mmCIF file of C-alpha atoms in Angstrom:
data_model
loop_
_atom_site.group_PDB
_atom_site.id
_atom_site.type_symbol
_atom_site.label_atom_id
_atom_site.label_comp_id
_atom_site.label_asym_id
_atom_site.label_seq_id
_atom_site.Cartn_x
_atom_site.Cartn_y
_atom_site.Cartn_z
ATOM 1 C CA MET A 695 23.506 -45.143 -27.689
ATOM 2 C CA CYS A 696 21.308 -42.649 -26.012
ATOM 3 C CA ALA A 697 23.392 -43.011 -22.773
ATOM 4 C CA ALA A 698 26.318 -42.367 -24.882
ATOM 5 C CA ASN A 699 24.855 -39.295 -26.440
ATOM 6 C CA GLU A 700 23.718 -37.854 -22.990
ATOM 7 C CA GLY A 701 27.235 -38.152 -21.715
ATOM 8 C CA SER A 702 29.070 -36.817 -24.841
ATOM 9 C CA PRO A 703 31.188 -33.732 -24.584
ATOM 10 C CA GLY A 704 28.680 -31.889 -27.011
ATOM 11 C CA SER A 705 25.651 -32.505 -24.903
ATOM 12 C CA VAL A 706 27.606 -31.438 -21.821
ATOM 13 C CA GLY A 707 28.669 -28.311 -23.668
ATOM 14 C CA SER A 708 25.004 -27.483 -24.640
ATOM 15 C CA VAL A 709 23.822 -27.822 -21.137
ATOM 16 C CA GLU A 710 26.479 -25.372 -19.795
ATOM 17 C CA SER A 711 25.830 -23.014 -22.510
ATOM 18 C CA GLY A 712 22.173 -23.099 -21.792
ATOM 19 C CA ASP A 713 22.918 -22.454 -18.019
ATOM 20 C CA GLU A 714 25.213 -19.658 -19.005
ATOM 21 C CA GLU A 715 22.448 -18.136 -21.086
ATOM 22 C CA ARG A 716 19.944 -18.253 -18.253
ATOM 23 C CA GLY A 717 22.415 -16.738 -15.816
ATOM 24 C CA LYS A 718 23.135 -13.720 -18.188
ATOM 25 C CA GLN A 719 19.536 -13.204 -18.530
ATOM 26 C CA ALA A 720 18.943 -13.364 -14.712
ATOM 27 C CA ARG A 721 21.855 -10.808 -14.345
ATOM 28 C CA GLY A 722 20.370 -8.586 -16.954
ATOM 29 C CA ASN A 723 16.912 -8.644 -15.393
ATOM 30 C CA GLU A 724 18.507 -7.673 -12.003
ATOM 31 C CA SER A 725 20.468 -4.894 -13.401
ATOM 32 C CA LYS A 726 17.138 -3.370 -14.780
ATOM 33 C CA ARG A 727 15.662 -3.467 -11.200
ATOM 34 C CA SER A 728 15.481 0.107 -9.837
ATOM 35 C CA LEU A 729 13.560 0.044 -6.560
ATOM 36 C CA THR A 730 15.699 0.210 -3.329
ATOM 37 C CA LEU A 731 14.261 -0.067 0.353
ATOM 38 C CA LEU A 732 12.947 3.442 0.925
ATOM 39 C CA PRO A 733 11.087 3.970 -2.352
ATOM 40 C CA LEU A 734 9.613 0.525 -2.039
ATOM 41 C CA ALA A 735 8.498 1.193 1.419
ATOM 42 C CA ALA A 736 7.010 4.542 0.493
ATOM 43 C CA LEU A 737 5.238 3.011 -2.577
ATOM 44 C CA ILE A 738 3.732 0.291 -0.257
ATOM 45 C CA PHE A 739 2.569 2.791 2.150
ATOM 46 C CA TYR A 740 0.588 4.407 -0.454
ATOM 47 C CA GLU A 741 -0.697 1.158 -1.728
ATOM 48 C CA VAL A 742 -2.103 0.325 1.730
ATOM 49 C CA SER A 743 -2.734 3.720 3.403
ATOM 50 C CA GLY A 744 -1.649 6.952 2.035
ATOM 51 C CA GLY A 745 -2.074 8.713 5.427
ATOM 52 C CA PRO A 746 -4.476 8.876 8.360
ATOM 53 C CA PHE A 747 -7.363 10.012 6.143
ATOM 54 C CA GLY A 748 -10.872 8.586 6.630
ATOM 55 C CA ILE A 749 -10.129 7.061 10.104
ATOM 56 C CA GLU A 750 -12.737 9.401 11.770
ATOM 57 C CA ASP A 751 -15.596 6.878 10.981
ATOM 58 C CA ALA A 752 -13.792 4.411 13.372
ATOM 59 C CA VAL A 753 -13.904 7.115 16.228
ATOM 60 C CA SER A 754 -17.540 7.989 15.537
ATOM 61 C CA ALA A 755 -18.745 4.575 15.248
ATOM 62 C CA GLY A 756 -16.972 2.955 18.333
ATOM 63 C CA GLY A 757 -15.248 5.767 20.357
ATOM 64 C CA ALA A 758 -11.643 6.916 20.594
ATOM 65 C CA GLN A 759 -10.675 3.989 22.937
ATOM 66 C CA LEU A 760 -12.181 1.339 20.642
ATOM 67 C CA ALA A 761 -10.622 2.939 17.552
ATOM 68 C CA ILE A 762 -7.206 2.894 19.244
ATOM 69 C CA PHE A 763 -7.425 -0.580 20.311
ATOM 70 C CA GLY A 764 -8.700 -1.725 16.775
ATOM 71 C CA PHE A 765 -5.739 -0.075 15.058
ATOM 72 C CA LEU A 766 -3.413 -1.887 17.481
ATOM 73 C CA LEU A 767 -5.149 -5.281 17.323
ATOM 74 C CA LEU A 768 -6.089 -5.725 13.748
ATOM 75 C CA PRO A 769 -2.653 -5.041 12.278
ATOM 76 C CA LEU A 770 -1.413 -7.836 14.490
ATOM 77 C CA VAL A 771 -4.033 -10.350 13.426
ATOM 78 C CA TRP A 772 -4.588 -9.257 9.858
ATOM 79 C CA SER A 773 -2.073 -6.836 8.489
ATOM 80 C CA LEU A 774 1.222 -8.624 9.758
ATOM 81 C CA PRO A 775 0.074 -12.109 8.511
ATOM 82 C CA GLU A 776 -0.950 -10.808 5.193
ATOM 83 C CA ALA A 777 2.355 -8.923 4.774
ATOM 84 C CA LEU A 778 4.433 -11.914 5.800
ATOM 85 C CA VAL A 779 2.435 -14.091 3.217
ATOM 86 C CA ALA A 780 2.909 -11.269 0.499
ATOM 87 C CA ALA A 781 6.507 -11.034 1.313
ATOM 88 C CA GLU A 782 7.057 -14.872 0.917
ATOM 89 C CA LEU A 783 5.175 -15.089 -2.198
ATOM 90 C CA ALA A 784 6.790 -12.016 -3.848
ATOM 91 C CA THR A 785 10.323 -13.360 -3.182
ATOM 92 C CA ALA A 786 9.220 -16.828 -4.796
ATOM 93 C CA PHE A 787 7.680 -14.942 -7.696
ATOM 94 C CA PRO A 788 9.891 -11.826 -8.224
ATOM 95 C CA GLU A 789 7.844 -10.493 -11.257
ATOM 96 C CA ASN A 790 5.381 -7.626 -12.018
ATOM 97 C CA SER A 791 2.352 -9.915 -12.416
ATOM 98 C CA GLY A 792 2.453 -10.287 -8.549
ATOM 99 C CA PHE A 793 -0.670 -12.041 -7.140
ATOM 100 C CA VAL A 794 -1.897 -12.960 -10.719
ATOM 101 C CA ALA A 795 1.261 -15.202 -10.859
ATOM 102 C CA TRP A 796 0.531 -16.760 -7.542
ATOM 103 C CA VAL A 797 -3.111 -17.526 -8.449
ATOM 104 C CA THR A 798 -2.094 -18.809 -11.834
ATOM 105 C CA ALA A 799 0.489 -21.135 -10.377
ATOM 106 C CA ALA A 800 -1.995 -22.662 -7.861
ATOM 107 C CA PHE A 801 -5.165 -22.687 -9.967
ATOM 108 C CA GLY A 802 -4.234 -22.242 -13.588
ATOM 109 C CA PRO A 803 -4.527 -19.423 -16.058
ATOM 110 C CA PHE A 804 -8.384 -18.969 -16.070
ATOM 111 C CA TRP A 805 -8.423 -18.090 -12.230
ATOM 112 C CA GLY A 806 -5.267 -16.151 -12.763
ATOM 113 C CA PHE A 807 -7.069 -14.072 -15.310
ATOM 114 C CA GLN A 808 -10.129 -13.630 -12.980
ATOM 115 C CA GLU A 809 -7.702 -12.508 -10.238
ATOM 116 C CA GLY A 810 -6.115 -9.862 -12.434
ATOM 117 C CA LEU A 811 -9.457 -8.615 -13.777
ATOM 118 C CA TRP A 812 -11.383 -8.103 -10.667
ATOM 119 C CA SER A 813 -8.346 -6.712 -8.850
ATOM 120 C CA TRP A 814 -7.926 -4.228 -11.606
ATOM 121 C CA LEU A 815 -11.654 -3.077 -11.273
ATOM 122 C CA SER A 816 -11.196 -3.030 -7.463
ATOM 123 C CA GLY A 817 -8.115 -0.767 -7.894
ATOM 124 C CA VAL A 818 -9.732 1.411 -10.130
ATOM 125 C CA SER A 819 -12.679 2.117 -8.067
ATOM 126 C CA ASP A 820 -10.740 2.305 -4.852
ATOM 127 C CA ASN A 821 -7.987 4.760 -6.011
ATOM 128 C CA ALA A 822 -10.635 7.050 -7.407
ATOM 129 C CA ILE A 823 -11.554 7.915 -3.909
ATOM 130 C CA TYR A 824 -8.199 9.221 -2.898
ATOM 131 C CA PRO A 825 -7.919 12.473 -4.825
ATOM 132 C CA VAL A 826 -11.610 13.307 -3.919
ATOM 133 C CA LEU A 827 -10.700 12.701 -0.291
ATOM 134 C CA PHE A 828 -7.607 14.736 -0.373
ATOM 135 C CA PHE A 829 -9.360 17.686 -1.974
ATOM 136 C CA ALA A 830 -12.236 17.412 0.645
ATOM 137 C CA TYR A 831 -9.530 17.897 3.329
ATOM 138 C CA LEU A 832 -8.007 20.769 1.303
ATOM 139 C CA GLN A 833 -11.303 22.557 0.963
ATOM 140 C CA GLU A 834 -11.549 22.795 4.687
ATOM 141 C CA ALA A 835 -8.238 24.752 4.932
ATOM 142 C CA CYS A 836 -8.849 26.721 1.698
ATOM 143 C CA PRO A 837 -12.624 27.296 0.841
ATOM 144 C CA LEU A 838 -11.663 28.669 -2.647
ATOM 145 C CA PHE A 839 -11.340 25.014 -3.849
ATOM 146 C CA LYS A 840 -15.129 24.422 -3.195
ATOM 147 C CA GLN A 841 -15.799 26.554 -6.245
ATOM 148 C CA PRO A 842 -16.169 24.447 -9.374
ATOM 149 C CA LEU A 843 -13.886 26.685 -11.166
ATOM 150 C CA TYR A 844 -11.000 25.766 -9.081
ATOM 151 C CA HIS A 845 -12.127 22.469 -7.876
ATOM 152 C CA TRP A 846 -12.267 20.356 -11.115
ATOM 153 C CA PRO A 847 -9.096 21.605 -12.675
ATOM 154 C CA MET A 848 -7.068 20.819 -9.544
ATOM 155 C CA LEU A 849 -8.666 17.422 -9.342
ATOM 156 C CA PHE A 850 -8.045 16.547 -12.836
ATOM 157 C CA GLY A 851 -4.641 18.148 -12.859
ATOM 158 C CA SER A 852 -3.568 15.984 -9.913
ATOM 159 C CA VAL A 853 -4.677 12.777 -11.710
ATOM 160 C CA ILE A 854 -2.920 13.667 -14.931
ATOM 161 C CA GLY A 855 0.339 14.631 -12.973
ATOM 162 C CA LEU A 856 0.398 11.356 -11.257
ATOM 163 C CA THR A 857 -0.365 9.409 -14.416
ATOM 164 C CA PHE A 858 2.519 11.258 -16.028
ATOM 165 C CA LEU A 859 5.036 10.244 -13.310
ATOM 166 C CA SER A 860 3.888 6.586 -13.815
ATOM 167 C CA TYR A 861 4.689 7.084 -17.392
ATOM 168 C CA ARG A 862 8.153 8.332 -16.588
ATOM 169 C CA GLY A 863 9.116 5.119 -14.687
ATOM 170 C CA LEU A 864 9.527 3.735 -11.215
ATOM 171 C CA THR A 865 12.740 5.573 -10.335
ATOM 172 C CA ILE A 866 11.004 8.962 -10.355
ATOM 173 C CA VAL A 867 7.844 7.444 -8.975
ATOM 174 C CA GLY A 868 9.657 5.967 -5.949
ATOM 175 C CA THR A 869 11.606 9.221 -5.392
ATOM 176 C CA THR A 870 8.315 11.179 -5.499
ATOM 177 C CA ALA A 871 6.561 8.698 -3.214
ATOM 178 C CA ILE A 872 9.303 9.342 -0.430
ATOM 179 C CA VAL A 873 8.733 13.092 -0.896
ATOM 180 C CA LEU A 874 4.898 12.796 -0.765
ATOM 181 C CA THR A 875 5.180 10.425 2.257
ATOM 182 C CA VAL A 876 7.021 13.168 4.262
ATOM 183 C CA PHE A 877 4.746 15.842 3.006
ATOM 184 C CA THR A 878 1.745 13.941 3.982
ATOM 185 C CA LEU A 879 2.972 12.727 7.543
ATOM 186 C CA LEU A 880 4.805 15.828 8.676
ATOM 187 C CA PRO A 881 1.792 17.945 9.608
ATOM 188 C CA PHE A 882 0.308 15.052 11.780
ATOM 189 C CA VAL A 883 3.697 14.585 13.475
ATOM 190 C CA ILE A 884 3.781 18.372 14.201
ATOM 191 C CA PHE A 885 0.281 18.427 15.511
ATOM 192 C CA PHE A 886 0.933 15.340 17.624
ATOM 193 C CA PHE A 887 3.758 17.102 19.628
ATOM 194 C CA MET A 888 1.834 20.329 19.840
ATOM 195 C CA ALA A 889 -1.159 18.341 21.296
ATOM 196 C CA ILE A 890 0.990 16.408 23.976
ATOM 197 C CA PRO A 891 0.604 19.250 26.651
ATOM 198 C CA GLN A 892 -3.200 19.219 26.223
ATOM 199 C CA VAL A 893 -3.749 15.471 26.518
ATOM 200 C CA ASN A 894 -6.413 14.782 29.060
ATOM 201 C CA LEU A 895 -5.744 11.039 30.159
ATOM 202 C CA ASP A 896 -9.345 11.072 31.655
ATOM 203 C CA ASN A 897 -10.765 10.866 28.338
ATOM 204 C CA PHE A 898 -9.045 7.306 27.736
ATOM 205 C CA ALA A 899 -10.485 6.136 31.192
ATOM 206 C CA GLN A 900 -14.031 6.619 30.087
ATOM 207 C CA PRO A 901 -15.741 3.269 29.559
ATOM 208 C CA VAL A 902 -16.931 2.124 26.194
ATOM 209 C CA VAL A 903 -20.645 2.199 25.694
ATOM 210 C CA TRP A 904 -21.070 -1.046 23.975
ATOM 211 C CA GLU A 905 -24.678 -0.682 23.184
ATOM 212 C CA LYS A 906 -23.913 2.359 20.978
ATOM 213 C CA VAL A 907 -21.080 0.765 19.149
ATOM 214 C CA GLN A 908 -21.851 0.615 15.370
ATOM 215 C CA TRP A 909 -19.818 -2.559 14.498
ATOM 216 C CA GLY A 910 -20.392 -2.586 10.749
ATOM 217 C CA PRO A 911 -18.960 0.951 10.029
ATOM 218 C CA TYR A 912 -16.332 0.574 12.783
ATOM 219 C CA LEU A 913 -14.880 -2.805 11.318
ATOM 220 C CA ASN A 914 -15.315 -1.760 7.741
ATOM 221 C CA CYS A 915 -13.265 1.494 8.446
ATOM 222 C CA ILE A 916 -10.372 -0.125 10.096
ATOM 223 C CA PHE A 917 -10.193 -3.058 7.675
ATOM 224 C CA TRP A 918 -10.365 -0.618 4.777
ATOM 225 C CA ASN A 919 -7.444 1.314 6.110
ATOM 226 C CA ILE A 920 -5.111 -1.645 6.876
ATOM 227 C CA ASN A 921 -5.658 -3.845 3.917
ATOM 228 C CA TYR A 922 -4.199 -4.521 0.447
ATOM 229 C CA TRP A 923 -0.769 -5.554 1.482
ATOM 230 C CA ASP A 924 -0.644 -8.028 -1.480
ATOM 231 C CA SER A 925 -1.152 -4.990 -3.961
ATOM 232 C CA ALA A 926 2.520 -4.155 -3.790
ATOM 233 C CA SER A 927 3.555 -7.551 -5.144
ATOM 234 C CA THR A 928 2.989 -5.999 -8.690
ATOM 235 C CA LEU A 929 6.229 -4.176 -7.938
ATOM 236 C CA ALA A 930 8.438 -7.261 -7.107
ATOM 237 C CA GLY A 931 9.909 -7.453 -10.580
ATOM 238 C CA GLU A 932 11.358 -3.992 -10.175
ATOM 239 C CA VAL A 933 12.869 -4.545 -6.708
ATOM 240 C CA LYS A 934 16.675 -4.732 -6.386
ATOM 241 C CA ASP A 935 17.615 -7.981 -4.440
ATOM 242 C CA PRO A 936 13.833 -8.755 -3.787
ATOM 243 C CA ARG A 937 14.667 -11.673 -1.456
ATOM 244 C CA THR A 938 15.787 -9.200 1.391
ATOM 245 C CA THR A 939 14.609 -5.736 0.155
ATOM 246 C CA TYR A 940 10.839 -6.775 -0.233
ATOM 247 C CA PRO A 941 10.378 -8.252 3.196
ATOM 248 C CA ARG A 942 12.239 -5.280 4.893
ATOM 249 C CA GLY A 943 10.089 -2.822 2.848
ATOM 250 C CA LEU A 944 6.935 -4.457 3.876
ATOM 251 C CA MET A 945 7.846 -4.455 7.486
ATOM 252 C CA LEU A 946 9.111 -0.768 7.397
ATOM 253 C CA ALA A 947 5.696 0.278 5.558
ATOM 254 C CA LEU A 948 3.658 -1.796 8.144
ATOM 255 C CA VAL A 949 5.362 0.180 11.076
ATOM 256 C CA VAL A 950 4.700 3.664 9.203
ATOM 257 C CA VAL A 951 1.066 2.654 8.416
ATOM 258 C CA VAL A 952 0.186 1.660 12.030
ATOM 259 C CA GLY A 953 1.944 4.611 13.398
ATOM 260 C CA CYS A 954 0.251 7.229 11.071
ATOM 261 C CA TYR A 955 -3.118 5.960 12.393
ATOM 262 C CA LEU A 956 -2.164 5.837 16.072
ATOM 263 C CA LEU A 957 -0.560 9.243 16.327
ATOM 264 C CA PRO A 958 -3.721 11.319 15.319
ATOM 265 C CA LEU A 959 -5.923 9.303 17.659
#
């Protein structure tokens, strides 16, 4: 009788209606996705890098040749594998929980919660650096911002403005990320072409003084600048056609990140 019930027209109809309902839900979720290739790549760029700021420590700790070598080698042995893993898992779990979903699926909800909590704390402390770092560069060009009367309002104003953009939604955030990426990288591209006639190749032929290399600060600086490729997995639920768009966005962002470090060096 159970077999007869399983094969009855009513049971088949219920299964088909369930599949149809899931299909409608999937199409509905897909229609809500707003991130395309360029906005996604720009957001990944800011998740990982944000521009060639803070790479000076690699030069002071290891010299120009070793800094260039590091920003060529470590992306190949660390950034590229991490980006490929993130792309595979993000397409397998195309949802906004990102790496929390990965850990939960592998180790259970307790460790998924731990991953989310400590990643959030790490992100809060790490992202707090960038507005301060940006205004440190800005103060060199405009000493007026060294005065507390102008420094603090501009600092808090930038944080509030970026928070408001996040509140408005990913469509405007993605467009803003593209504009900010061009705004951030354009001066370095201009300076690069202006500096080409003044390049002295003899500087690159000087041997590295290995005894003076400060390996701790050198490796820490490079690793900090090319890490966090998995952070963008929290955008996977907003990406249109994530199985193709997300891997392409990661690879495009990887090229931009490595290039933005090598050009100034």
